[in-house]
Amino acid sequence: MELPQRLTVPSEVMARQVGDETVLLDLASGNYFGLDEVGARIWQLLVDGKAPAEICEILLVEYDTSREMLENDVGRLLKELAAHGLVISNS
Amino acid sequence: MTLATGTTGLPRLIEQGRREQRALAQAPFHRWVFADGTLWALFYREAAGYLLRSPGLADFEVSADGLDVRGWAAPGLGSATVQNLYLNQVLPLALSRQGKLVLHASAVDLAGSCVAFVGVSGRGKSTLAASFATAGTRFLTDDGLQLEWRQGRLTVLPSHPSIRLWADSQTALIGDTTPVAPAADYTPKARFLAGNALAFCDQPMPLGAVYFLGDGEATVVKIEPMKAATALLELVRHSFLLDIDERDMLALHFEEISRIANLPIHYHLDYPRRFDELPNVRRALVAHIKDRVE
């Protein structure tokens, strides 16, 4: 799966860690979204300014999985976040 | 016109008598609809605040700061309708305009710890509170639970000293001598007033646990810890927020809810919805709270 080059988080998206997970609130729509532990880690790396490709490299060290599977999973989550307006592509 | 002055900090309700529900030029920005599609409430923005309309029943004008409320009954309806709607719906919404957090929950003083029962209408919040109160355990609220932080502890503020019950719960739990408030026109529920037979706690208490009521599918009493993220979304779902489009208030609400969700006090509670099961439910909750404290 092709990953976007760079993504930013809109200012109207709030995130709070609750337990092992992260809950997002889009103030523009009033919608809430939950991220599990891995999703929460991806989100944190996005907020830290990491590009999707960098995120995959970091996670390959942290998780025991193949590059192909990881890139597919990361790509799928980023696509879903973008579909809900929670991230914006800078490409 | 009648004036109801509340406890310091509560919005002030001024009843204005009866009035036709005039057609409005603007569309509502929000609405409450029951699961069966019945329209229950409409929310409108006005120059000085908000108009909350229960179609066919009453209109309420709420000031933007949530400190003042004026209420009109629809023609042919009485003060009890306005009072009931104010207590159950308008007051929590007005408090949310002040930045206060109010949950759709009942609460009781259980072995020195306040516990809350959260759930949609019909899940048994009031029946459970009444079950405790008629057994001598004090209740703090039956429907709108106001929370605030006091000296670092999340605290429950007592609400109106009454419990509203459907007829079956009345028959099962309430004696003939328990005083009743004047009936509202729109509901068969009766409002029973606190007293010797219905024990009430009129002091703020620290919150010890929050139990989210299940749908009654359990065959025995079940209490299970709830994950923080699930608790957050459930707290959002069961909290009052008048203007869901106002971002500053929404952000503040999210901050507060997140802080509460991170406390290790949230549980699923389910039990068979039979009146003869309520003593078992009470015993299980007392044991659960005592285990937590120890």
Tab-separated table of C-alpha atoms in Angstrom:
chain	number	residue	atom	x	y	z
A	1	MET	CA	0.000	0.000	0.000
A	2	GLU	CA	1.334	3.445	-0.870
A	3	LEU	CA	1.678	5.675	2.125
A	4	PRO	CA	1.044	9.445	2.006
A	5	GLN	CA	4.218	11.503	2.187
A	6	ARG	CA	3.302	13.694	5.089
A	7	LEU	CA	0.223	14.331	7.209
A	8	THR	CA	-0.776	17.009	9.681
A	9	VAL	CA	-3.348	16.985	12.459
A	10	PRO	CA	-5.904	19.841	12.222
A	11	SER	CA	-5.996	22.190	15.193
A	12	GLU	CA	-9.612	21.332	15.909
A	13	VAL	CA	-8.794	17.704	16.664
A	14	MET	CA	-8.205	17.003	20.352
A	15	ALA	CA	-6.699	13.795	21.669
A	16	ARG	CA	-6.585	12.450	25.194
A	17	GLN	CA	-4.963	9.279	26.436
A	18	VAL	CA	-7.278	7.175	28.569
A	19	GLY	CA	-5.724	3.991	29.873
A	20	ASP	CA	-3.847	2.267	27.030
A	21	GLU	CA	-5.971	3.921	24.384
A	22	THR	CA	-6.471	7.349	22.900
A	23	VAL	CA	-9.770	9.044	22.220
A	24	LEU	CA	-9.976	11.758	19.588
A	25	LEU	CA	-12.570	14.506	19.460
A	26	ASP	CA	-13.090	16.450	16.256
A	27	LEU	CA	-14.396	19.785	17.506
A	28	ALA	CA	-15.576	20.643	14.001
A	29	SER	CA	-17.957	17.700	13.763
A	30	GLY	CA	-18.417	16.832	17.452
A	31	ASN	CA	-17.506	13.218	16.635
A	32	TYR	CA	-15.402	10.980	18.868
A	33	PHE	CA	-13.017	8.246	17.745
A	34	GLY	CA	-11.176	5.591	19.708
A	35	LEU	CA	-7.675	4.312	18.947
A	36	ASP	CA	-6.318	1.110	20.442
A	37	GLU	CA	-2.808	0.874	21.815
A	38	VAL	CA	-1.119	0.577	18.399
A	39	GLY	CA	-3.332	3.275	16.878
A	40	ALA	CA	-2.544	5.513	19.821
A	41	ARG	CA	1.183	5.016	19.185
A	42	ILE	CA	0.771	5.898	15.509
A	43	TRP	CA	-1.206	8.979	16.482
A	44	GLN	CA	1.481	10.108	18.904
A	45	LEU	CA	4.146	9.758	16.211
A	46	LEU	CA	2.000	11.798	13.811
A	47	VAL	CA	1.589	14.517	16.422
A	48	ASP	CA	5.386	14.450	16.931
A	49	GLY	CA	5.694	15.330	13.248
A	50	LYS	CA	6.845	11.969	11.888
A	51	ALA	CA	6.030	11.157	8.266
A	52	PRO	CA	4.147	7.900	7.578
A	53	ALA	CA	7.285	6.212	6.219
A	54	GLU	CA	9.190	7.156	9.388
A	55	ILE	CA	6.345	5.849	11.525
A	56	CYS	CA	6.607	2.465	9.821
A	57	GLU	CA	10.376	2.313	10.428
A	58	ILE	CA	9.887	3.096	14.111
A	59	LEU	CA	7.131	0.543	14.543
A	60	LEU	CA	9.108	-2.182	12.762
A	61	VAL	CA	11.574	-1.955	15.643
A	62	GLU	CA	8.831	-1.928	18.292
A	63	TYR	CA	6.612	-4.700	16.915
A	64	ASP	CA	7.346	-8.197	15.684
A	65	THR	CA	5.705	-8.109	12.260
A	66	SER	CA	6.563	-7.976	8.578
A	67	ARG	CA	7.131	-4.701	6.724
A	68	GLU	CA	4.363	-5.481	4.271
A	69	MET	CA	1.794	-6.209	6.991
A	70	LEU	CA	2.822	-3.171	8.995
A	71	GLU	CA	2.644	-0.806	6.033
A	72	ASN	CA	-0.778	-2.180	5.131
A	73	ASP	CA	-2.055	-1.709	8.689
A	74	VAL	CA	-0.583	1.759	9.045
A	75	GLY	CA	-1.835	2.774	5.618
A	76	ARG	CA	-5.317	1.538	6.395
A	77	LEU	CA	-5.491	3.483	9.658
A	78	LEU	CA	-4.165	6.677	8.066
A	79	LYS	CA	-6.692	6.362	5.269
A	80	GLU	CA	-9.496	6.012	7.803
A	81	LEU	CA	-8.263	8.989	9.806
A	82	ALA	CA	-8.116	11.076	6.639
A	83	ALA	CA	-11.618	10.005	5.620
A	84	HIS	CA	-12.923	11.442	8.904
A	85	GLY	CA	-10.899	14.633	8.551
A	86	LEU	CA	-8.684	13.776	11.530
A	87	VAL	CA	-5.497	14.142	9.485
A	88	ILE	CA	-4.767	16.197	6.384
A	89	SER	CA	-2.368	15.199	3.635
A	90	ASN	CA	0.396	17.688	2.830
A	91	SER	CA	1.441	15.842	-0.324
B	1	MET	CA	-46.036	33.934	37.714
B	2	THR	CA	-44.084	32.032	40.321
B	3	LEU	CA	-40.488	32.395	41.310
B	4	ALA	CA	-38.421	29.447	42.338
B	5	THR	CA	-35.127	30.340	43.926
B	6	GLY	CA	-32.744	27.477	44.097
B	7	THR	CA	-29.715	26.656	46.115
B	8	THR	CA	-26.793	29.031	45.610
B	9	GLY	CA	-25.165	28.301	42.227
B	10	LEU	CA	-28.250	26.733	40.673
B	11	PRO	CA	-29.951	28.466	37.735
B	12	ARG	CA	-33.004	30.470	38.701
B	13	LEU	CA	-36.311	29.342	37.172
B	14	ILE	CA	-39.003	31.927	36.645
B	15	GLU	CA	-42.354	30.466	35.621
B	16	GLN	CA	-44.234	32.748	33.280
B	17	GLY	CA	-47.597	31.015	33.101
B	18	ARG	CA	-48.992	29.596	29.865
B	19	ARG	CA	-48.141	30.501	26.282
B	20	GLU	CA	-48.755	29.193	22.787
B	21	GLN	CA	-45.649	27.618	21.299
B	22	ARG	CA	-45.076	30.165	18.555
B	23	ALA	CA	-43.616	29.084	15.219
B	24	LEU	CA	-39.943	29.989	14.946
B	25	ALA	CA	-38.126	31.318	11.896
B	26	GLN	CA	-34.888	29.499	12.657
B	27	ALA	CA	-34.328	25.779	12.442
B	28	PRO	CA	-33.352	23.914	15.606
B	29	PHE	CA	-29.634	23.199	15.926
B	30	HIS	CA	-30.242	20.004	17.861
B	31	ARG	CA	-33.088	17.687	18.817
B	32	TRP	CA	-33.747	14.810	21.206
B	33	VAL	CA	-35.631	11.875	19.749
B	34	PHE	CA	-36.672	8.715	21.534
B	35	ALA	CA	-35.728	5.319	20.111
B	36	ASP	CA	-39.266	4.917	18.746
B	37	GLY	CA	-38.908	8.147	16.775
B	38	THR	CA	-40.939	10.368	19.129
B	39	LEU	CA	-39.611	13.911	19.096
B	40	TRP	CA	-38.945	14.952	22.681
B	41	ALA	CA	-37.085	18.257	22.605
B	42	LEU	CA	-35.908	20.926	20.164
B	43	PHE	CA	-32.991	23.286	20.767
B	44	TYR	CA	-32.921	26.775	19.220
B	45	ARG	CA	-30.417	29.603	19.414
B	46	GLU	CA	-31.745	33.047	20.243
B	47	ALA	CA	-30.127	36.440	20.662
B	48	ALA	CA	-29.837	36.209	24.465
B	49	GLY	CA	-29.320	32.473	24.775
B	50	TYR	CA	-31.388	29.443	23.903
B	51	LEU	CA	-34.967	28.276	23.565
B	52	LEU	CA	-35.617	24.692	24.601
B	53	ARG	CA	-38.965	23.370	23.435
B	54	SER	CA	-40.789	20.217	24.524
B	55	PRO	CA	-43.397	20.133	21.748
B	56	GLY	CA	-46.903	20.414	23.128
B	57	LEU	CA	-45.655	20.755	26.687
B	58	ALA	CA	-43.458	23.738	27.510
B	59	ASP	CA	-40.925	26.299	26.324
B	60	PHE	CA	-37.860	27.370	28.282
B	61	GLU	CA	-35.625	30.326	27.579
B	62	VAL	CA	-32.140	29.735	28.967
B	63	SER	CA	-29.704	32.636	29.249
B	64	ALA	CA	-26.394	32.195	27.442
B	65	ASP	CA	-24.569	31.925	30.781
B	66	GLY	CA	-27.031	29.327	32.061
B	67	LEU	CA	-27.904	31.354	35.158
B	68	ASP	CA	-31.482	32.307	34.301
B	69	VAL	CA	-34.333	30.205	32.981
B	70	ARG	CA	-37.869	31.289	32.110
B	71	GLY	CA	-40.528	28.668	31.547
B	72	TRP	CA	-43.958	28.673	29.897
B	73	ALA	CA	-46.403	25.790	29.965
B	74	ALA	CA	-48.339	25.110	26.765
B	75	PRO	CA	-52.018	26.140	26.957
B	76	GLY	CA	-54.051	23.859	29.199
B	77	LEU	CA	-51.051	22.503	31.088
B	78	GLY	CA	-49.936	23.291	34.593
B	79	SER	CA	-47.005	24.331	36.716
B	80	ALA	CA	-46.128	20.730	37.576
B	81	THR	CA	-45.280	20.103	33.914
B	82	VAL	CA	-42.887	23.050	33.858
B	83	GLN	CA	-41.352	22.088	37.202
B	84	ASN	CA	-40.788	18.466	36.177
B	85	LEU	CA	-39.290	19.299	32.798
B	86	TYR	CA	-37.097	21.931	34.430
B	87	LEU	CA	-35.732	19.556	37.048
B	88	ASN	CA	-35.171	16.606	34.727
B	89	GLN	CA	-33.902	18.269	31.569
B	90	VAL	CA	-33.564	22.027	31.556
B	91	LEU	CA	-31.628	22.384	34.806
B	92	PRO	CA	-28.838	19.969	33.771
B	93	LEU	CA	-28.599	21.684	30.390
B	94	ALA	CA	-28.466	25.139	31.979
B	95	LEU	CA	-25.740	23.934	34.355
B	96	SER	CA	-23.735	22.745	31.348
B	97	ARG	CA	-23.716	26.347	30.099
B	98	GLN	CA	-21.933	27.244	33.318
B	99	GLY	CA	-19.263	24.654	32.554
B	100	LYS	CA	-20.698	22.242	35.125
B	101	LEU	CA	-20.658	18.546	34.425
B	102	VAL	CA	-23.977	16.741	34.834
B	103	LEU	CA	-24.539	13.061	34.091
B	104	HIS	CA	-27.777	11.229	33.431
B	105	ALA	CA	-27.374	9.163	36.577
B	106	SER	CA	-28.691	8.403	40.041
B	107	ALA	CA	-26.457	8.212	43.118
B	108	VAL	CA	-26.540	6.779	46.624
B	109	ASP	CA	-24.332	6.940	49.709
B	110	LEU	CA	-23.054	3.389	49.951
B	111	ALA	CA	-21.077	2.591	53.080
B	112	GLY	CA	-19.684	6.139	53.175
B	113	SER	CA	-18.842	6.217	49.471
B	114	CYS	CA	-21.073	7.813	46.857
B	115	VAL	CA	-21.784	5.538	43.903
B	116	ALA	CA	-23.462	6.513	40.657
B	117	PHE	CA	-25.735	4.472	38.397
B	118	VAL	CA	-25.583	5.634	34.798
B	119	GLY	CA	-27.909	4.630	32.003
B	120	VAL	CA	-30.489	5.676	29.454
B	121	SER	CA	-34.095	6.190	30.508
B	122	GLY	CA	-35.712	2.940	31.502
B	123	ARG	CA	-32.522	1.131	32.520
B	124	GLY	CA	-33.381	1.255	36.206
B	125	LYS	CA	-31.410	4.160	37.665
B	126	SER	CA	-34.312	5.534	39.676
B	127	THR	CA	-35.618	2.123	40.704
B	128	LEU	CA	-32.186	1.163	41.998
B	129	ALA	CA	-31.862	4.465	43.900
B	130	ALA	CA	-35.343	3.996	45.371
B	131	SER	CA	-34.528	0.399	46.315
B	132	PHE	CA	-31.599	1.670	48.366
B	133	ALA	CA	-33.427	4.689	49.794
B	134	THR	CA	-36.422	2.707	51.008
B	135	ALA	CA	-33.977	0.315	52.692
B	136	GLY	CA	-32.398	3.217	54.587
B	137	THR	CA	-29.428	3.979	52.306
B	138	ARG	CA	-29.480	7.667	51.431
B	139	PHE	CA	-29.800	8.825	47.816
B	140	LEU	CA	-28.296	12.046	46.430
B	141	THR	CA	-30.078	12.203	43.102
B	142	ASP	CA	-32.319	10.053	40.938
B	143	ASP	CA	-31.624	11.500	37.488
B	144	GLY	CA	-29.251	14.472	37.123
B	145	LEU	CA	-25.905	13.957	38.816
B	146	GLN	CA	-23.717	17.050	39.117
B	147	LEU	CA	-19.995	16.486	39.594
B	148	GLU	CA	-17.271	18.893	40.571
B	149	TRP	CA	-13.720	18.695	41.862
B	150	ARG	CA	-13.317	19.773	45.465
B	151	GLN	CA	-9.886	19.718	47.070
B	152	GLY	CA	-8.696	17.221	44.518
B	153	ARG	CA	-11.633	14.820	44.946
B	154	LEU	CA	-14.387	14.272	42.445
B	155	THR	CA	-17.531	15.170	44.373
B	156	VAL	CA	-21.246	14.537	43.831
B	157	LEU	CA	-23.610	17.380	44.646
B	158	PRO	CA	-27.047	16.425	45.956
B	159	SER	CA	-29.946	17.240	43.678
B	160	HIS	CA	-33.670	17.684	44.242
B	161	PRO	CA	-34.809	15.453	47.153
B	162	SER	CA	-37.212	13.313	45.144
B	163	ILE	CA	-37.334	10.180	43.022
B	164	ARG	CA	-39.575	9.646	39.989
B	165	LEU	CA	-40.874	6.153	39.435
B	166	TRP	CA	-43.099	4.235	37.031
B	167	ALA	CA	-46.177	2.577	38.459
B	168	ASP	CA	-44.649	-0.897	38.746
B	169	SER	CA	-41.682	0.422	40.750
B	170	GLN	CA	-44.051	2.492	42.879
B	171	THR	CA	-46.071	-0.593	43.735
B	172	ALA	CA	-42.996	-2.691	44.484
B	173	LEU	CA	-41.025	-0.169	46.525
B	174	ILE	CA	-43.043	2.783	47.809
B	175	GLY	CA	-45.450	2.809	50.727
B	176	ASP	CA	-48.796	4.615	50.736
B	177	THR	CA	-47.594	7.282	53.148
B	178	THR	CA	-44.642	8.552	51.097
B	179	PRO	CA	-45.422	12.156	50.072
B	180	VAL	CA	-45.898	12.788	46.345
B	181	ALA	CA	-45.346	15.983	44.344
B	182	PRO	CA	-48.169	17.289	42.078
B	183	ALA	CA	-48.431	15.177	38.937
B	184	ALA	CA	-47.021	16.403	35.620
B	185	ASP	CA	-49.321	16.267	32.593
B	186	TYR	CA	-47.003	14.416	30.236
B	187	THR	CA	-45.916	11.381	32.210
B	188	PRO	CA	-47.499	8.711	34.392
B	189	LYS	CA	-44.364	8.740	36.532
B	190	ALA	CA	-44.923	10.008	40.054
B	191	ARG	CA	-42.381	12.080	41.947
B	192	PHE	CA	-41.893	10.855	45.520
B	193	LEU	CA	-40.449	13.257	48.032
B	194	ALA	CA	-37.619	12.380	50.396
B	195	GLY	CA	-38.511	11.853	54.030
B	196	ASN	CA	-38.519	9.177	56.665
B	197	ALA	CA	-39.447	6.478	54.155
B	198	LEU	CA	-37.100	7.676	51.414
B	199	ALA	CA	-33.702	8.523	52.872
B	200	PHE	CA	-31.882	11.498	51.333
B	201	CYS	CA	-28.335	12.822	51.682
B	202	ASP	CA	-28.224	16.605	51.432
B	203	GLN	CA	-24.437	16.940	51.609
B	204	PRO	CA	-21.846	16.667	48.833
B	205	MET	CA	-19.954	13.399	48.848
B	206	PRO	CA	-16.800	12.113	47.125
B	207	LEU	CA	-17.565	9.804	44.206
B	208	GLY	CA	-16.339	6.268	44.837
B	209	ALA	CA	-17.590	4.327	41.810
B	210	VAL	CA	-19.621	4.637	38.627
B	211	TYR	CA	-21.753	1.713	37.504
B	212	PHE	CA	-23.042	1.726	33.924
B	213	LEU	CA	-26.283	-0.207	33.792
B	214	GLY	CA	-26.584	-3.028	31.256
B	215	ASP	CA	-29.715	-4.021	29.422
B	216	GLY	CA	-30.945	-6.653	31.866
B	217	GLU	CA	-29.730	-9.684	29.902
B	218	ALA	CA	-27.654	-10.969	32.816
B	219	THR	CA	-29.150	-13.913	34.716
B	220	VAL	CA	-27.263	-13.022	37.904
B	221	VAL	CA	-25.751	-9.793	39.238
B	222	LYS	CA	-22.625	-9.023	37.215
B	223	ILE	CA	-20.084	-6.323	37.991
B	224	GLU	CA	-17.064	-5.980	35.706
B	225	PRO	CA	-14.365	-3.303	35.393
B	226	MET	CA	-14.757	-0.979	32.417
B	227	LYS	CA	-11.843	0.187	30.274
B	228	ALA	CA	-11.076	3.893	30.477
B	229	ALA	CA	-11.749	4.583	26.796
B	230	THR	CA	-15.112	2.842	27.012
B	231	ALA	CA	-15.904	4.824	30.154
B	232	LEU	CA	-15.043	8.066	28.352
B	233	LEU	CA	-17.422	7.384	25.488
B	234	GLU	CA	-20.164	6.255	27.892
B	235	LEU	CA	-19.691	9.369	30.034
B	236	VAL	CA	-19.992	11.528	26.911
B	237	ARG	CA	-23.113	9.663	25.876
B	238	HIS	CA	-24.734	10.154	29.281
B	239	SER	CA	-23.767	13.728	29.990
B	240	PHE	CA	-25.731	16.914	29.404
B	241	LEU	CA	-24.321	19.525	27.036
B	242	LEU	CA	-26.706	22.186	25.768
B	243	ASP	CA	-24.730	23.638	22.859
B	244	ILE	CA	-22.841	20.800	21.213
B	245	ASP	CA	-21.578	23.121	18.464
B	246	GLU	CA	-19.774	25.574	20.734
B	247	ARG	CA	-16.159	24.463	20.471
B	248	ASP	CA	-14.766	26.041	23.634
B	249	MET	CA	-17.437	24.394	25.758
B	250	LEU	CA	-17.064	21.100	23.895
B	251	ALA	CA	-13.301	21.155	24.443
B	252	LEU	CA	-13.745	21.901	28.151
B	253	HIS	CA	-16.289	19.099	28.410
B	254	PHE	CA	-13.877	16.660	26.751
B	255	GLU	CA	-11.078	17.623	29.139
B	256	GLU	CA	-13.283	17.030	32.159
B	257	ILE	CA	-14.698	13.754	30.883
B	258	SER	CA	-11.207	12.473	30.019
B	259	ARG	CA	-9.953	13.290	33.502
B	260	ILE	CA	-12.849	11.373	35.041
B	261	ALA	CA	-12.507	8.434	32.641
B	262	ASN	CA	-8.935	7.931	33.792
B	263	LEU	CA	-10.040	7.295	37.369
B	264	PRO	CA	-10.167	3.555	38.191
B	265	ILE	CA	-13.816	3.722	39.278
B	266	HIS	CA	-15.877	2.586	36.284
B	267	TYR	CA	-17.779	-0.677	36.036
B	268	HIS	CA	-20.396	-2.484	33.969
B	269	LEU	CA	-23.351	-3.537	36.136
B	270	ASP	CA	-26.084	-5.828	34.941
B	271	TYR	CA	-28.736	-7.867	36.714
B	272	PRO	CA	-32.124	-9.428	35.995
B	273	ARG	CA	-34.739	-6.712	36.003
B	274	ARG	CA	-36.987	-8.262	38.630
B	275	PHE	CA	-38.002	-6.469	41.783
B	276	ASP	CA	-37.274	-9.552	43.892
B	277	GLU	CA	-33.667	-9.405	42.646
B	278	LEU	CA	-33.032	-5.914	44.028
B	279	PRO	CA	-31.936	-7.069	47.526
B	280	ASN	CA	-29.271	-9.226	45.825
B	281	VAL	CA	-28.176	-6.254	43.731
B	282	ARG	CA	-27.858	-4.089	46.826
B	283	ARG	CA	-25.834	-6.747	48.656
B	284	ALA	CA	-23.532	-7.255	45.675
B	285	LEU	CA	-22.887	-3.515	45.365
B	286	VAL	CA	-22.188	-3.113	49.086
B	287	ALA	CA	-19.727	-6.013	48.937
B	288	HIS	CA	-18.106	-4.613	45.797
B	289	ILE	CA	-17.580	-1.173	47.308
B	290	LYS	CA	-16.226	-2.614	50.541
B	291	ASP	CA	-13.757	-4.773	48.567
B	292	ARG	CA	-12.595	-1.712	46.649
B	293	VAL	CA	-12.060	0.327	49.797
B	294	GLU	CA	-10.156	-2.484	51.480
